[in-house]
PDB file of C-alpha atoms in Angstrom:
ATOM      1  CA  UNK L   1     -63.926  79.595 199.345  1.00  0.00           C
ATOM      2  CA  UNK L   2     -66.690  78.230 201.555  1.00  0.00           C
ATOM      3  CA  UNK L   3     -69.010  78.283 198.290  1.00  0.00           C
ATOM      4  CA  UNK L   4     -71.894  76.157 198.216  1.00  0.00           C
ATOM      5  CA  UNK L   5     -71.815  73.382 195.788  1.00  0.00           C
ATOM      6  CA  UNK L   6     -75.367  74.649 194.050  1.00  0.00           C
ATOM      7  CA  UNK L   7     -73.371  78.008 192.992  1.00  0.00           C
ATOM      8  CA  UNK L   8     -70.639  75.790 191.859  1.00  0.00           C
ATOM      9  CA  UNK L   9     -70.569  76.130 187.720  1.00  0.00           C
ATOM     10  CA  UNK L  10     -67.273  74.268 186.516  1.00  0.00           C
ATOM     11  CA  UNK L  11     -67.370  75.132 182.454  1.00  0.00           C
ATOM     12  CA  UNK L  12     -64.876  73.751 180.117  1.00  0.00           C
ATOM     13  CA  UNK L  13     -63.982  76.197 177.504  1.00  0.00           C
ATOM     14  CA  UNK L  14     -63.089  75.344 174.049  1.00  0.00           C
ATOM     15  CA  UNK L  15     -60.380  77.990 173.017  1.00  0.00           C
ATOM     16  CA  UNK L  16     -59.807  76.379 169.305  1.00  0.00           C
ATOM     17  CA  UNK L  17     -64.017  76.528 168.676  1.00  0.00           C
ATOM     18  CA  UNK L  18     -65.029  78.349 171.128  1.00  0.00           C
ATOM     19  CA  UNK L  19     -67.767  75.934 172.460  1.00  0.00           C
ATOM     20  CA  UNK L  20     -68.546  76.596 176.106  1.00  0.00           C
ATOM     21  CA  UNK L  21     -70.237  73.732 178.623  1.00  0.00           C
ATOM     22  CA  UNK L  22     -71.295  74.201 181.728  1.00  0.00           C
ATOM     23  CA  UNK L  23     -72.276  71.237 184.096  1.00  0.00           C
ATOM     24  CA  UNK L  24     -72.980  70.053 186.767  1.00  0.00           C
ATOM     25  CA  UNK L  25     -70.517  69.017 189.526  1.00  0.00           C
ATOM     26  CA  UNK L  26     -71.071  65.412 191.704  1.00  0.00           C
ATOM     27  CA  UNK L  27     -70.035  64.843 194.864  1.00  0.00           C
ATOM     28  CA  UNK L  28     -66.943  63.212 193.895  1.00  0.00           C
ATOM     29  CA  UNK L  29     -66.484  65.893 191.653  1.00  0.00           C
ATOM     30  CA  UNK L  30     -66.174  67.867 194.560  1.00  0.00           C
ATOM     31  CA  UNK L  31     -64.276  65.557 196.769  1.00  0.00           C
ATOM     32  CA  UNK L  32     -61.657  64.576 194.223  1.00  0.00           C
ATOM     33  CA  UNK L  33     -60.671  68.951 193.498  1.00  0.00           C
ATOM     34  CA  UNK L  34     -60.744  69.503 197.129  1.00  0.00           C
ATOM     35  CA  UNK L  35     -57.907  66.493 197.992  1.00  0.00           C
ATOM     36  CA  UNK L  36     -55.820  68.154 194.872  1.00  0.00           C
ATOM     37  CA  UNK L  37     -56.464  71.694 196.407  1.00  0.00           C
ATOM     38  CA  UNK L  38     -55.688  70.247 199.992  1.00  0.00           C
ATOM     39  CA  UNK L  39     -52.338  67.923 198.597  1.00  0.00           C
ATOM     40  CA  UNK L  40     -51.155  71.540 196.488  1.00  0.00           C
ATOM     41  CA  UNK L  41     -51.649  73.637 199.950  1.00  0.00           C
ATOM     42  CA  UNK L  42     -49.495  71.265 202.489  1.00  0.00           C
ATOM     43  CA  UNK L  43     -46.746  71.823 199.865  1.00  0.00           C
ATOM     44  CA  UNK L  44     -47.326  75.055 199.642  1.00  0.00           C
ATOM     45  CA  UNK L  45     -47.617  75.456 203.392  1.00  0.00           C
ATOM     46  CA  UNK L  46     -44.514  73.888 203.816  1.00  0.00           C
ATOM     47  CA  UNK L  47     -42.146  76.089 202.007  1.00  0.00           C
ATOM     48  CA  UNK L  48     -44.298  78.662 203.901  1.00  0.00           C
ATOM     49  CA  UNK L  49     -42.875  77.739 207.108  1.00  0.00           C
ATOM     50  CA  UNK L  50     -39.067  77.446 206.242  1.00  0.00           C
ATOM     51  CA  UNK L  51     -37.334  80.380 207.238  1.00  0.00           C
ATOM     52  CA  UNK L  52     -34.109  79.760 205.421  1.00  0.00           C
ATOM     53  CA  UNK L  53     -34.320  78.937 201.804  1.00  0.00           C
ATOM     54  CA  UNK L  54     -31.009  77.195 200.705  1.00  0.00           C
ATOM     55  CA  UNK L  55     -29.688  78.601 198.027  1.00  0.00           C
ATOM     56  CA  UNK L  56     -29.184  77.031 194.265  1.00  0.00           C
ATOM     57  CA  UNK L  57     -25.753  77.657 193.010  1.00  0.00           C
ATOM     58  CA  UNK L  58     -25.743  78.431 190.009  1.00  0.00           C
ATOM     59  CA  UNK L  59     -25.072  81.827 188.286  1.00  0.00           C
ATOM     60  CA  UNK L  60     -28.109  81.934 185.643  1.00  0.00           C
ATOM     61  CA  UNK L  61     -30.522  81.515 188.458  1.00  0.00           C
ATOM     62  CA  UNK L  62     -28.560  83.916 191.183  1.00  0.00           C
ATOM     63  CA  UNK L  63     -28.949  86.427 188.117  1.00  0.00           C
ATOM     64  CA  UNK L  64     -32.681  86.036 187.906  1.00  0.00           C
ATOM     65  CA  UNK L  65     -33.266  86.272 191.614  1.00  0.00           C
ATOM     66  CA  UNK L  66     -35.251  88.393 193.398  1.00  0.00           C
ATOM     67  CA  UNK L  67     -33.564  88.123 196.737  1.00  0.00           C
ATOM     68  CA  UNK L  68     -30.016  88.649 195.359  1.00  0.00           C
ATOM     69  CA  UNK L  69     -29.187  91.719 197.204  1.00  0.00           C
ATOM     70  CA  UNK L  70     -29.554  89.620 200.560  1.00  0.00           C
ATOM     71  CA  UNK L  71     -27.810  86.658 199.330  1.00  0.00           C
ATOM     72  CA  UNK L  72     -24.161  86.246 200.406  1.00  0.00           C
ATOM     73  CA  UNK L  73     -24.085  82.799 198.729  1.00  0.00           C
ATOM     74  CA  UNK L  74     -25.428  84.360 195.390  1.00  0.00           C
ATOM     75  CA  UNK L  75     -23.262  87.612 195.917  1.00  0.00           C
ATOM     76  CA  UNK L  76     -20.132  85.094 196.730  1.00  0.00           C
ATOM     77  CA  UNK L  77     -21.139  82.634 193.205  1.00  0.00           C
ATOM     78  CA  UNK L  78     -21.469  86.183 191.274  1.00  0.00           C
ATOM     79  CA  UNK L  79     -18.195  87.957 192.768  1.00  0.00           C
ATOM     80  CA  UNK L  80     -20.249  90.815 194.002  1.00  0.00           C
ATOM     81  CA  UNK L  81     -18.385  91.621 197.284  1.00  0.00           C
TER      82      UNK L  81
END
């Protein structure tokens, strides 16, 4: 988010106590979040630029799906010709 690392407050919360601390990042702090954020976006981006998504066949998860109405391959495992 193109924050600077002074305005940078990572704070652990404690939800069973409900102890708060607040400290201050390092450098390698910083450099070891940004390669997970970096490794979790080329995933990302790569699903991003599929245009066909092949489909999983089986019948709980062509249920659940959101694009069911444009899937012959989930219409055809349902019987909803």
């Amino acid at each position: 988010m193109k924050e600077d690392i002074e305005f940078i407050r990572p704070t652990i919360v404690n939800l069973d106590s409900g102890k708060v601390t607040i400290f201050q990042p390092t450098r390698q702090d910083i450099d070891r979040v940004l390669s997970i954020i970096r490794k979790d976006y080329e995933q990302v981006d790569l699903y991003n630029n599929e245009t066909v998504y092949p489909p999983i066949p089986e019948p709980s998860k062509c249920r659940a799906c959101a694009y069911l109405n444009s899937c012959d391959t989930g219409r055809r495992i349902l019987n909803q010709w």
